[in-house]
Amino acid sequence: MKKIKGNELKIFSIVSIVLLVIAAFVCDSPKDIVLGIRKIVISRDALITDYFELAGTGAAFMNAAIVSGICLVLVLVQKIPFTGPTLAALFINAGYALWGKNPVNILPVLLGTYVYAKVHRAHFGRYIYTALFGTCLAPLVTEILYLLPIEAPLNFVIVILVGILIGFLLPPLSAHTASMHMGYNLFNVGFSAGILAFVMVCVFRSFGLECEPVFIWQEGRSIGLVICLYLYFSAAIIIGFLMNEGNFKRLLHIFKHSGRAVADYVLMDGPGATLMNMGLVGILTTTYIVLIGGDFSGPVVGAIWMAFGFASFGAHIKSYFPVLLGVYLFTFISKYEPTEPGIQLAAIFAVGISPIAGQFGPFAGILAGMLHSAIVMCTSTMYGGLNLYNNGFSAGWVAVFLVPPLESFIKHIEDSRHRRGKMATHKKNGKKEV
């Protein structure tokens, strides 16, 4: 028990990866898994490339296990503590390994951030989160291989160098974009990666290299998969409950946080409460997709895992629900349906702007969710679908656009209350003097 104490989140992460491996072999034969992984590695990965549909469910789960396993090894080697951002990084990589990331295309980006750390004579662990989140531009690495009119092996060399350049540029860029949205976008690297992808795609187009759109999406749902998701998230709640010795106080304390970055719930309220919050967010997102009749495709399941991970690092059901509701309400006044792939993903990824609701209240959250839906349906074309964190890029613009007016409005109300309070005090004192 002493060995387990303090290592609960590490063990939970390892067990989660093992469950992915088991799920892979339950869904497909070893031969189909190997062939599916090969297909994933050699195929284009731009948005939206659903690995469930492209290579089979078993291969997609195994790919997720390998990618998240690589991330886990990096975390362990660098001796990074298992706190909120660590869980968010692990689960977002597991999720996106169902639609865009594979063990090959993430490596040059990781290497680029490692080189950045060495050039600046810093420990790689200092930039580990930027490296792990920065793999969102992994499809750009694969895409260049198909775009370049150059034969092997020179094209492979160029692809690796570009991937390293991406990883090298992301740390300084991400440091600056954080100040733009002031911590109200939990997907900061997605915002900076979107800017970088936009610049690079513009450069490609100037040389006549055009990125063709991709849309591979599995419709429908597997009842078995839905049940497994509910069981997994319920298990997280139960484990967290037991770790908290049957106490909900810490969980309720999480709901009091705005979630504005940096909000590490593991450090603030403990791993038990964090796991309970993660399980609740996982159940909420899964239930939403069930209720609207959505698809449990690779991207949707991956997005649910992402939301589950970020419930350790800024999101909770109290702040997320208004934003989710905003996305749903937007479909009643717009041309979009709740079951459209982009809107399904927007609803789940709206978890990234939940700090807006946490800070300014539910009505601001609903407005943010509606605005997010409108923006996210436009931004993907800006960079040819080569930034996997398209919702993170959109969420950044929602925060940049919406937060200043909200802060100004709140400040105006507070100033008015302060003036009225002063006037009331003066009148009261005046009466006393008389």
mmCIF file with all atom_site columns, C-alpha atoms in Angstrom, residues 204-362:
data_model
loop_
_atom_site.group_PDB
_atom_site.id
_atom_site.type_symbol
_atom_site.label_atom_id
_atom_site.label_alt_id
_atom_site.label_comp_id
_atom_site.label_asym_id
_atom_site.label_entity_id
_atom_site.label_seq_id
_atom_site.pdbx_PDB_ins_code
_atom_site.Cartn_x
_atom_site.Cartn_y
_atom_site.Cartn_z
_atom_site.occupancy
_atom_site.B_iso_or_equiv
_atom_site.pdbx_formal_charge
_atom_site.auth_seq_id
_atom_site.auth_comp_id
_atom_site.auth_asym_id
_atom_site.auth_atom_id
_atom_site.pdbx_PDB_model_num
ATOM 1   C CA . PHE A 1 204 ? 3.119   25.988 -49.143 1.00 0.00 ? 204 PHE A CA 1
ATOM 2   C CA . ARG A 1 205 ? 0.414   27.580 -51.286 1.00 0.00 ? 205 ARG A CA 1
ATOM 3   C CA . SER A 1 206 ? 2.826   30.217 -52.520 1.00 0.00 ? 206 SER A CA 1
ATOM 4   C CA . PHE A 1 207 ? 4.839   27.352 -54.045 1.00 0.00 ? 207 PHE A CA 1
ATOM 5   C CA . GLY A 1 208 ? 1.743   25.734 -55.541 1.00 0.00 ? 208 GLY A CA 1
ATOM 6   C CA . LEU A 1 209 ? 1.520   23.043 -52.865 1.00 0.00 ? 209 LEU A CA 1
ATOM 7   C CA . GLU A 1 210 ? -2.189  22.781 -52.025 1.00 0.00 ? 210 GLU A CA 1
ATOM 8   C CA . CYS A 1 211 ? -3.512  20.642 -49.156 1.00 0.00 ? 211 CYS A CA 1
ATOM 9   C CA . GLU A 1 212 ? -6.592  18.698 -50.201 1.00 0.00 ? 212 GLU A CA 1
ATOM 10  C CA . PRO A 1 213 ? -9.380  18.333 -47.617 1.00 0.00 ? 213 PRO A CA 1
ATOM 11  C CA . VAL A 1 214 ? -10.027 14.957 -45.996 1.00 0.00 ? 214 VAL A CA 1
ATOM 12  C CA . PHE A 1 215 ? -13.252 13.607 -44.555 1.00 0.00 ? 215 PHE A CA 1
ATOM 13  C CA . ILE A 1 216 ? -13.344 10.038 -43.254 1.00 0.00 ? 216 ILE A CA 1
ATOM 14  C CA . TRP A 1 217 ? -15.999 9.515  -40.572 1.00 0.00 ? 217 TRP A CA 1
ATOM 15  C CA . GLN A 1 218 ? -17.644 6.423  -39.111 1.00 0.00 ? 218 GLN A CA 1
ATOM 16  C CA . GLU A 1 219 ? -21.358 6.879  -38.509 1.00 0.00 ? 219 GLU A CA 1
ATOM 17  C CA . GLY A 1 220 ? -23.479 5.151  -35.898 1.00 0.00 ? 220 GLY A CA 1
ATOM 18  C CA . ARG A 1 221 ? -22.505 3.742  -32.533 1.00 0.00 ? 221 ARG A CA 1
ATOM 19  C CA . SER A 1 222 ? -21.390 0.528  -30.932 1.00 0.00 ? 222 SER A CA 1
ATOM 20  C CA . ILE A 1 223 ? -23.498 -0.225 -27.860 1.00 0.00 ? 223 ILE A CA 1
ATOM 21  C CA . GLY A 1 224 ? -20.575 -2.167 -26.425 1.00 0.00 ? 224 GLY A CA 1
ATOM 22  C CA . LEU A 1 225 ? -18.279 0.843  -26.810 1.00 0.00 ? 225 LEU A CA 1
ATOM 23  C CA . VAL A 1 226 ? -20.806 3.169  -25.152 1.00 0.00 ? 226 VAL A CA 1
ATOM 24  C CA . ILE A 1 227 ? -21.207 0.766  -22.223 1.00 0.00 ? 227 ILE A CA 1
ATOM 25  C CA . CYS A 1 228 ? -17.420 0.481  -21.852 1.00 0.00 ? 228 CYS A CA 1
ATOM 26  C CA . LEU A 1 229 ? -17.082 4.268  -21.763 1.00 0.00 ? 229 LEU A CA 1
ATOM 27  C CA . TYR A 1 230 ? -19.704 4.527  -19.024 1.00 0.00 ? 230 TYR A CA 1
ATOM 28  C CA . LEU A 1 231 ? -18.036 1.740  -17.028 1.00 0.00 ? 231 LEU A CA 1
ATOM 29  C CA . TYR A 1 232 ? -14.600 3.351  -17.370 1.00 0.00 ? 232 TYR A CA 1
ATOM 30  C CA . PHE A 1 233 ? -15.783 6.792  -16.274 1.00 0.00 ? 233 PHE A CA 1
ATOM 31  C CA . SER A 1 234 ? -17.832 5.303  -13.442 1.00 0.00 ? 234 SER A CA 1
ATOM 32  C CA . ALA A 1 235 ? -14.736 3.405  -12.295 1.00 0.00 ? 235 ALA A CA 1
ATOM 33  C CA . ALA A 1 236 ? -12.788 6.703  -12.213 1.00 0.00 ? 236 ALA A CA 1
ATOM 34  C CA . ILE A 1 237 ? -15.478 8.216  -9.971  1.00 0.00 ? 237 ILE A CA 1
ATOM 35  C CA . ILE A 1 238 ? -15.493 5.190  -7.647  1.00 0.00 ? 238 ILE A CA 1
ATOM 36  C CA . ILE A 1 239 ? -11.689 5.093  -7.413  1.00 0.00 ? 239 ILE A CA 1
ATOM 37  C CA . GLY A 1 240 ? -11.599 8.820  -6.683  1.00 0.00 ? 240 GLY A CA 1
ATOM 38  C CA . PHE A 1 241 ? -14.349 8.420  -4.085  1.00 0.00 ? 241 PHE A CA 1
ATOM 39  C CA . LEU A 1 242 ? -12.391 5.678  -2.322  1.00 0.00 ? 242 LEU A CA 1
ATOM 40  C CA . MET A 1 243 ? -9.188  7.727  -2.461  1.00 0.00 ? 243 MET A CA 1
ATOM 41  C CA . ASN A 1 244 ? -11.111 10.567 -0.777  1.00 0.00 ? 244 ASN A CA 1
ATOM 42  C CA . GLU A 1 245 ? -12.334 8.130  1.887   1.00 0.00 ? 245 GLU A CA 1
ATOM 43  C CA . GLY A 1 246 ? -15.949 8.658  0.904   1.00 0.00 ? 246 GLY A CA 1
ATOM 44  C CA . ASN A 1 247 ? -15.794 12.449 1.083   1.00 0.00 ? 247 ASN A CA 1
ATOM 45  C CA . PHE A 1 248 ? -17.281 14.765 -1.580  1.00 0.00 ? 248 PHE A CA 1
ATOM 46  C CA . LYS A 1 249 ? -16.045 18.027 -0.058  1.00 0.00 ? 249 LYS A CA 1
ATOM 47  C CA . ARG A 1 250 ? -12.961 18.264 -2.252  1.00 0.00 ? 250 ARG A CA 1
ATOM 48  C CA . LEU A 1 251 ? -15.037 17.585 -5.371  1.00 0.00 ? 251 LEU A CA 1
ATOM 49  C CA . LEU A 1 252 ? -17.461 20.365 -4.425  1.00 0.00 ? 252 LEU A CA 1
ATOM 50  C CA . HIS A 1 253 ? -14.468 22.645 -3.869  1.00 0.00 ? 253 HIS A CA 1
ATOM 51  C CA . ILE A 1 254 ? -13.353 22.019 -7.471  1.00 0.00 ? 254 ILE A CA 1
ATOM 52  C CA . PHE A 1 255 ? -16.699 23.431 -8.649  1.00 0.00 ? 255 PHE A CA 1
ATOM 53  C CA . LYS A 1 256 ? -15.818 26.733 -6.974  1.00 0.00 ? 256 LYS A CA 1
ATOM 54  C CA . HIS A 1 257 ? -12.778 27.276 -9.214  1.00 0.00 ? 257 HIS A CA 1
ATOM 55  C CA . SER A 1 258 ? -13.192 29.310 -12.396 1.00 0.00 ? 258 SER A CA 1
ATOM 56  C CA . GLY A 1 259 ? -10.779 26.944 -14.115 1.00 0.00 ? 259 GLY A CA 1
ATOM 57  C CA . ARG A 1 260 ? -8.782  29.788 -15.611 1.00 0.00 ? 260 ARG A CA 1
ATOM 58  C CA . ALA A 1 261 ? -5.273  28.548 -16.475 1.00 0.00 ? 261 ALA A CA 1
ATOM 59  C CA . VAL A 1 262 ? -3.298  27.482 -14.643 1.00 0.00 ? 262 VAL A CA 1
ATOM 60  C CA . ALA A 1 263 ? -5.820  25.462 -12.610 1.00 0.00 ? 263 ALA A CA 1
ATOM 61  C CA . ASP A 1 264 ? -4.256  22.163 -11.588 1.00 0.00 ? 264 ASP A CA 1
ATOM 62  C CA . TYR A 1 265 ? -6.960  20.318 -9.653  1.00 0.00 ? 265 TYR A CA 1
ATOM 63  C CA . VAL A 1 266 ? -4.584  17.561 -8.575  1.00 0.00 ? 266 VAL A CA 1
ATOM 64  C CA . LEU A 1 267 ? -2.451  20.056 -6.680  1.00 0.00 ? 267 LEU A CA 1
ATOM 65  C CA . MET A 1 268 ? -5.353  22.191 -5.475  1.00 0.00 ? 268 MET A CA 1
ATOM 66  C CA . ASP A 1 269 ? -7.872  19.549 -4.414  1.00 0.00 ? 269 ASP A CA 1
ATOM 67  C CA . GLY A 1 270 ? -6.118  16.196 -4.568  1.00 0.00 ? 270 GLY A CA 1
ATOM 68  C CA . PRO A 1 271 ? -6.075  13.218 -6.969  1.00 0.00 ? 271 PRO A CA 1
ATOM 69  C CA . GLY A 1 272 ? -9.257  11.655 -5.558  1.00 0.00 ? 272 GLY A CA 1
ATOM 70  C CA . ALA A 1 273 ? -11.469 14.673 -6.191  1.00 0.00 ? 273 ALA A CA 1
ATOM 71  C CA . THR A 1 274 ? -9.804  15.149 -9.573  1.00 0.00 ? 274 THR A CA 1
ATOM 72  C CA . LEU A 1 275 ? -10.615 11.597 -10.692 1.00 0.00 ? 275 LEU A CA 1
ATOM 73  C CA . MET A 1 276 ? -14.231 12.061 -9.616  1.00 0.00 ? 276 MET A CA 1
ATOM 74  C CA . ASN A 1 277 ? -14.445 15.289 -11.606 1.00 0.00 ? 277 ASN A CA 1
ATOM 75  C CA . MET A 1 278 ? -12.863 13.603 -14.621 1.00 0.00 ? 278 MET A CA 1
ATOM 76  C CA . GLY A 1 279 ? -15.377 10.763 -14.451 1.00 0.00 ? 279 GLY A CA 1
ATOM 77  C CA . LEU A 1 280 ? -18.302 13.184 -14.240 1.00 0.00 ? 280 LEU A CA 1
ATOM 78  C CA . VAL A 1 281 ? -17.118 15.154 -17.282 1.00 0.00 ? 281 VAL A CA 1
ATOM 79  C CA . GLY A 1 282 ? -16.612 11.893 -19.187 1.00 0.00 ? 282 GLY A CA 1
ATOM 80  C CA . ILE A 1 283 ? -20.158 10.777 -18.383 1.00 0.00 ? 283 ILE A CA 1
ATOM 81  C CA . LEU A 1 284 ? -21.568 14.198 -19.318 1.00 0.00 ? 284 LEU A CA 1
ATOM 82  C CA . THR A 1 285 ? -19.923 14.218 -22.761 1.00 0.00 ? 285 THR A CA 1
ATOM 83  C CA . THR A 1 286 ? -20.868 10.606 -23.475 1.00 0.00 ? 286 THR A CA 1
ATOM 84  C CA . THR A 1 287 ? -24.471 11.228 -22.431 1.00 0.00 ? 287 THR A CA 1
ATOM 85  C CA . TYR A 1 288 ? -24.670 14.324 -24.624 1.00 0.00 ? 288 TYR A CA 1
ATOM 86  C CA . ILE A 1 289 ? -23.655 12.369 -27.731 1.00 0.00 ? 289 ILE A CA 1
ATOM 87  C CA . VAL A 1 290 ? -26.155 9.620  -26.819 1.00 0.00 ? 290 VAL A CA 1
ATOM 88  C CA . LEU A 1 291 ? -29.014 12.091 -26.328 1.00 0.00 ? 291 LEU A CA 1
ATOM 89  C CA . ILE A 1 292 ? -28.503 13.921 -29.629 1.00 0.00 ? 292 ILE A CA 1
ATOM 90  C CA . GLY A 1 293 ? -28.164 10.637 -31.520 1.00 0.00 ? 293 GLY A CA 1
ATOM 91  C CA . GLY A 1 294 ? -24.543 11.378 -32.447 1.00 0.00 ? 294 GLY A CA 1
ATOM 92  C CA . ASP A 1 295 ? -21.839 9.091  -33.770 1.00 0.00 ? 295 ASP A CA 1
ATOM 93  C CA . PHE A 1 296 ? -19.321 7.292  -31.588 1.00 0.00 ? 296 PHE A CA 1
ATOM 94  C CA . SER A 1 297 ? -16.668 7.623  -34.262 1.00 0.00 ? 297 SER A CA 1
ATOM 95  C CA . GLY A 1 298 ? -12.926 7.764  -33.605 1.00 0.00 ? 298 GLY A CA 1
ATOM 96  C CA . PRO A 1 299 ? -12.914 11.581 -33.408 1.00 0.00 ? 299 PRO A CA 1
ATOM 97  C CA . VAL A 1 300 ? -15.890 11.686 -31.033 1.00 0.00 ? 300 VAL A CA 1
ATOM 98  C CA . VAL A 1 301 ? -14.480 9.022  -28.692 1.00 0.00 ? 301 VAL A CA 1
ATOM 99  C CA . GLY A 1 302 ? -11.093 10.765 -28.880 1.00 0.00 ? 302 GLY A CA 1
ATOM 100 C CA . ALA A 1 303 ? -12.715 14.102 -28.015 1.00 0.00 ? 303 ALA A CA 1
ATOM 101 C CA . ILE A 1 304 ? -14.476 12.504 -25.029 1.00 0.00 ? 304 ILE A CA 1
ATOM 102 C CA . TRP A 1 305 ? -11.130 11.216 -23.744 1.00 0.00 ? 305 TRP A CA 1
ATOM 103 C CA . MET A 1 306 ? -9.684  14.684 -24.236 1.00 0.00 ? 306 MET A CA 1
ATOM 104 C CA . ALA A 1 307 ? -12.469 16.253 -22.146 1.00 0.00 ? 307 ALA A CA 1
ATOM 105 C CA . PHE A 1 308 ? -11.918 13.553 -19.531 1.00 0.00 ? 308 PHE A CA 1
ATOM 106 C CA . GLY A 1 309 ? -8.233  14.521 -19.348 1.00 0.00 ? 309 GLY A CA 1
ATOM 107 C CA . PHE A 1 310 ? -8.827  18.270 -19.149 1.00 0.00 ? 310 PHE A CA 1
ATOM 108 C CA . ALA A 1 311 ? -11.212 17.768 -16.241 1.00 0.00 ? 311 ALA A CA 1
ATOM 109 C CA . SER A 1 312 ? -7.973  17.568 -14.252 1.00 0.00 ? 312 SER A CA 1
ATOM 110 C CA . PHE A 1 313 ? -6.739  20.877 -15.603 1.00 0.00 ? 313 PHE A CA 1
ATOM 111 C CA . GLY A 1 314 ? -9.349  23.629 -15.667 1.00 0.00 ? 314 GLY A CA 1
ATOM 112 C CA . ALA A 1 315 ? -12.704 22.077 -16.584 1.00 0.00 ? 315 ALA A CA 1
ATOM 113 C CA . HIS A 1 316 ? -15.533 20.838 -14.397 1.00 0.00 ? 316 HIS A CA 1
ATOM 114 C CA . ILE A 1 317 ? -19.191 20.068 -15.040 1.00 0.00 ? 317 ILE A CA 1
ATOM 115 C CA . LYS A 1 318 ? -20.450 23.292 -13.454 1.00 0.00 ? 318 LYS A CA 1
ATOM 116 C CA . SER A 1 319 ? -18.437 25.499 -15.819 1.00 0.00 ? 319 SER A CA 1
ATOM 117 C CA . TYR A 1 320 ? -18.574 23.170 -18.827 1.00 0.00 ? 320 TYR A CA 1
ATOM 118 C CA . PHE A 1 321 ? -22.338 22.577 -18.942 1.00 0.00 ? 321 PHE A CA 1
ATOM 119 C CA . PRO A 1 322 ? -23.312 26.197 -19.882 1.00 0.00 ? 322 PRO A CA 1
ATOM 120 C CA . VAL A 1 323 ? -20.781 26.174 -22.736 1.00 0.00 ? 323 VAL A CA 1
ATOM 121 C CA . LEU A 1 324 ? -22.045 22.786 -23.934 1.00 0.00 ? 324 LEU A CA 1
ATOM 122 C CA . LEU A 1 325 ? -25.603 24.113 -23.760 1.00 0.00 ? 325 LEU A CA 1
ATOM 123 C CA . GLY A 1 326 ? -24.539 27.125 -25.812 1.00 0.00 ? 326 GLY A CA 1
ATOM 124 C CA . VAL A 1 327 ? -23.275 24.893 -28.627 1.00 0.00 ? 327 VAL A CA 1
ATOM 125 C CA . TYR A 1 328 ? -26.545 22.941 -28.618 1.00 0.00 ? 328 TYR A CA 1
ATOM 126 C CA . LEU A 1 329 ? -28.744 26.079 -28.579 1.00 0.00 ? 329 LEU A CA 1
ATOM 127 C CA . PHE A 1 330 ? -26.739 27.509 -31.469 1.00 0.00 ? 330 PHE A CA 1
ATOM 128 C CA . THR A 1 331 ? -28.053 24.719 -33.715 1.00 0.00 ? 331 THR A CA 1
ATOM 129 C CA . PHE A 1 332 ? -31.611 26.088 -33.304 1.00 0.00 ? 332 PHE A CA 1
ATOM 130 C CA . ILE A 1 333 ? -30.726 29.478 -34.757 1.00 0.00 ? 333 ILE A CA 1
ATOM 131 C CA . SER A 1 334 ? -28.097 28.440 -37.312 1.00 0.00 ? 334 SER A CA 1
ATOM 132 C CA . LYS A 1 335 ? -27.983 26.214 -40.387 1.00 0.00 ? 335 LYS A CA 1
ATOM 133 C CA . TYR A 1 336 ? -26.174 23.456 -38.488 1.00 0.00 ? 336 TYR A CA 1
ATOM 134 C CA . GLU A 1 337 ? -27.613 20.319 -36.925 1.00 0.00 ? 337 GLU A CA 1
ATOM 135 C CA . PRO A 1 338 ? -26.426 18.923 -33.553 1.00 0.00 ? 338 PRO A CA 1
ATOM 136 C CA . THR A 1 339 ? -25.414 15.667 -35.281 1.00 0.00 ? 339 THR A CA 1
ATOM 137 C CA . GLU A 1 340 ? -23.138 17.282 -37.869 1.00 0.00 ? 340 GLU A CA 1
ATOM 138 C CA . PRO A 1 341 ? -19.584 15.981 -37.281 1.00 0.00 ? 341 PRO A CA 1
ATOM 139 C CA . GLY A 1 342 ? -18.111 19.442 -36.772 1.00 0.00 ? 342 GLY A CA 1
ATOM 140 C CA . ILE A 1 343 ? -20.814 20.441 -34.296 1.00 0.00 ? 343 ILE A CA 1
ATOM 141 C CA . GLN A 1 344 ? -20.533 17.175 -32.356 1.00 0.00 ? 344 GLN A CA 1
ATOM 142 C CA . LEU A 1 345 ? -16.828 17.852 -31.919 1.00 0.00 ? 345 LEU A CA 1
ATOM 143 C CA . ALA A 1 346 ? -17.407 21.534 -31.144 1.00 0.00 ? 346 ALA A CA 1
ATOM 144 C CA . ALA A 1 347 ? -19.765 20.572 -28.313 1.00 0.00 ? 347 ALA A CA 1
ATOM 145 C CA . ILE A 1 348 ? -17.182 18.347 -26.650 1.00 0.00 ? 348 ILE A CA 1
ATOM 146 C CA . PHE A 1 349 ? -14.184 20.581 -27.315 1.00 0.00 ? 349 PHE A CA 1
ATOM 147 C CA . ALA A 1 350 ? -16.063 23.571 -25.920 1.00 0.00 ? 350 ALA A CA 1
ATOM 148 C CA . VAL A 1 351 ? -14.738 22.253 -22.617 1.00 0.00 ? 351 VAL A CA 1
ATOM 149 C CA . GLY A 1 352 ? -11.647 24.322 -23.455 1.00 0.00 ? 352 GLY A CA 1
ATOM 150 C CA . ILE A 1 353 ? -13.490 27.615 -22.889 1.00 0.00 ? 353 ILE A CA 1
ATOM 151 C CA . SER A 1 354 ? -15.323 26.493 -19.753 1.00 0.00 ? 354 SER A CA 1
ATOM 152 C CA . PRO A 1 355 ? -13.240 28.984 -17.682 1.00 0.00 ? 355 PRO A CA 1
ATOM 153 C CA . ILE A 1 356 ? -15.294 31.760 -19.290 1.00 0.00 ? 356 ILE A CA 1
ATOM 154 C CA . ALA A 1 357 ? -18.431 30.340 -17.660 1.00 0.00 ? 357 ALA A CA 1
ATOM 155 C CA . GLY A 1 358 ? -16.487 29.677 -14.472 1.00 0.00 ? 358 GLY A CA 1
ATOM 156 C CA . GLN A 1 359 ? -15.357 33.305 -14.265 1.00 0.00 ? 359 GLN A CA 1
ATOM 157 C CA . PHE A 1 360 ? -18.286 35.272 -15.718 1.00 0.00 ? 360 PHE A CA 1
ATOM 158 C CA . GLY A 1 361 ? -21.266 32.993 -15.080 1.00 0.00 ? 361 GLY A CA 1
ATOM 159 C CA . PRO A 1 362 ? -23.532 30.632 -17.048 1.00 0.00 ? 362 PRO A CA 1
#
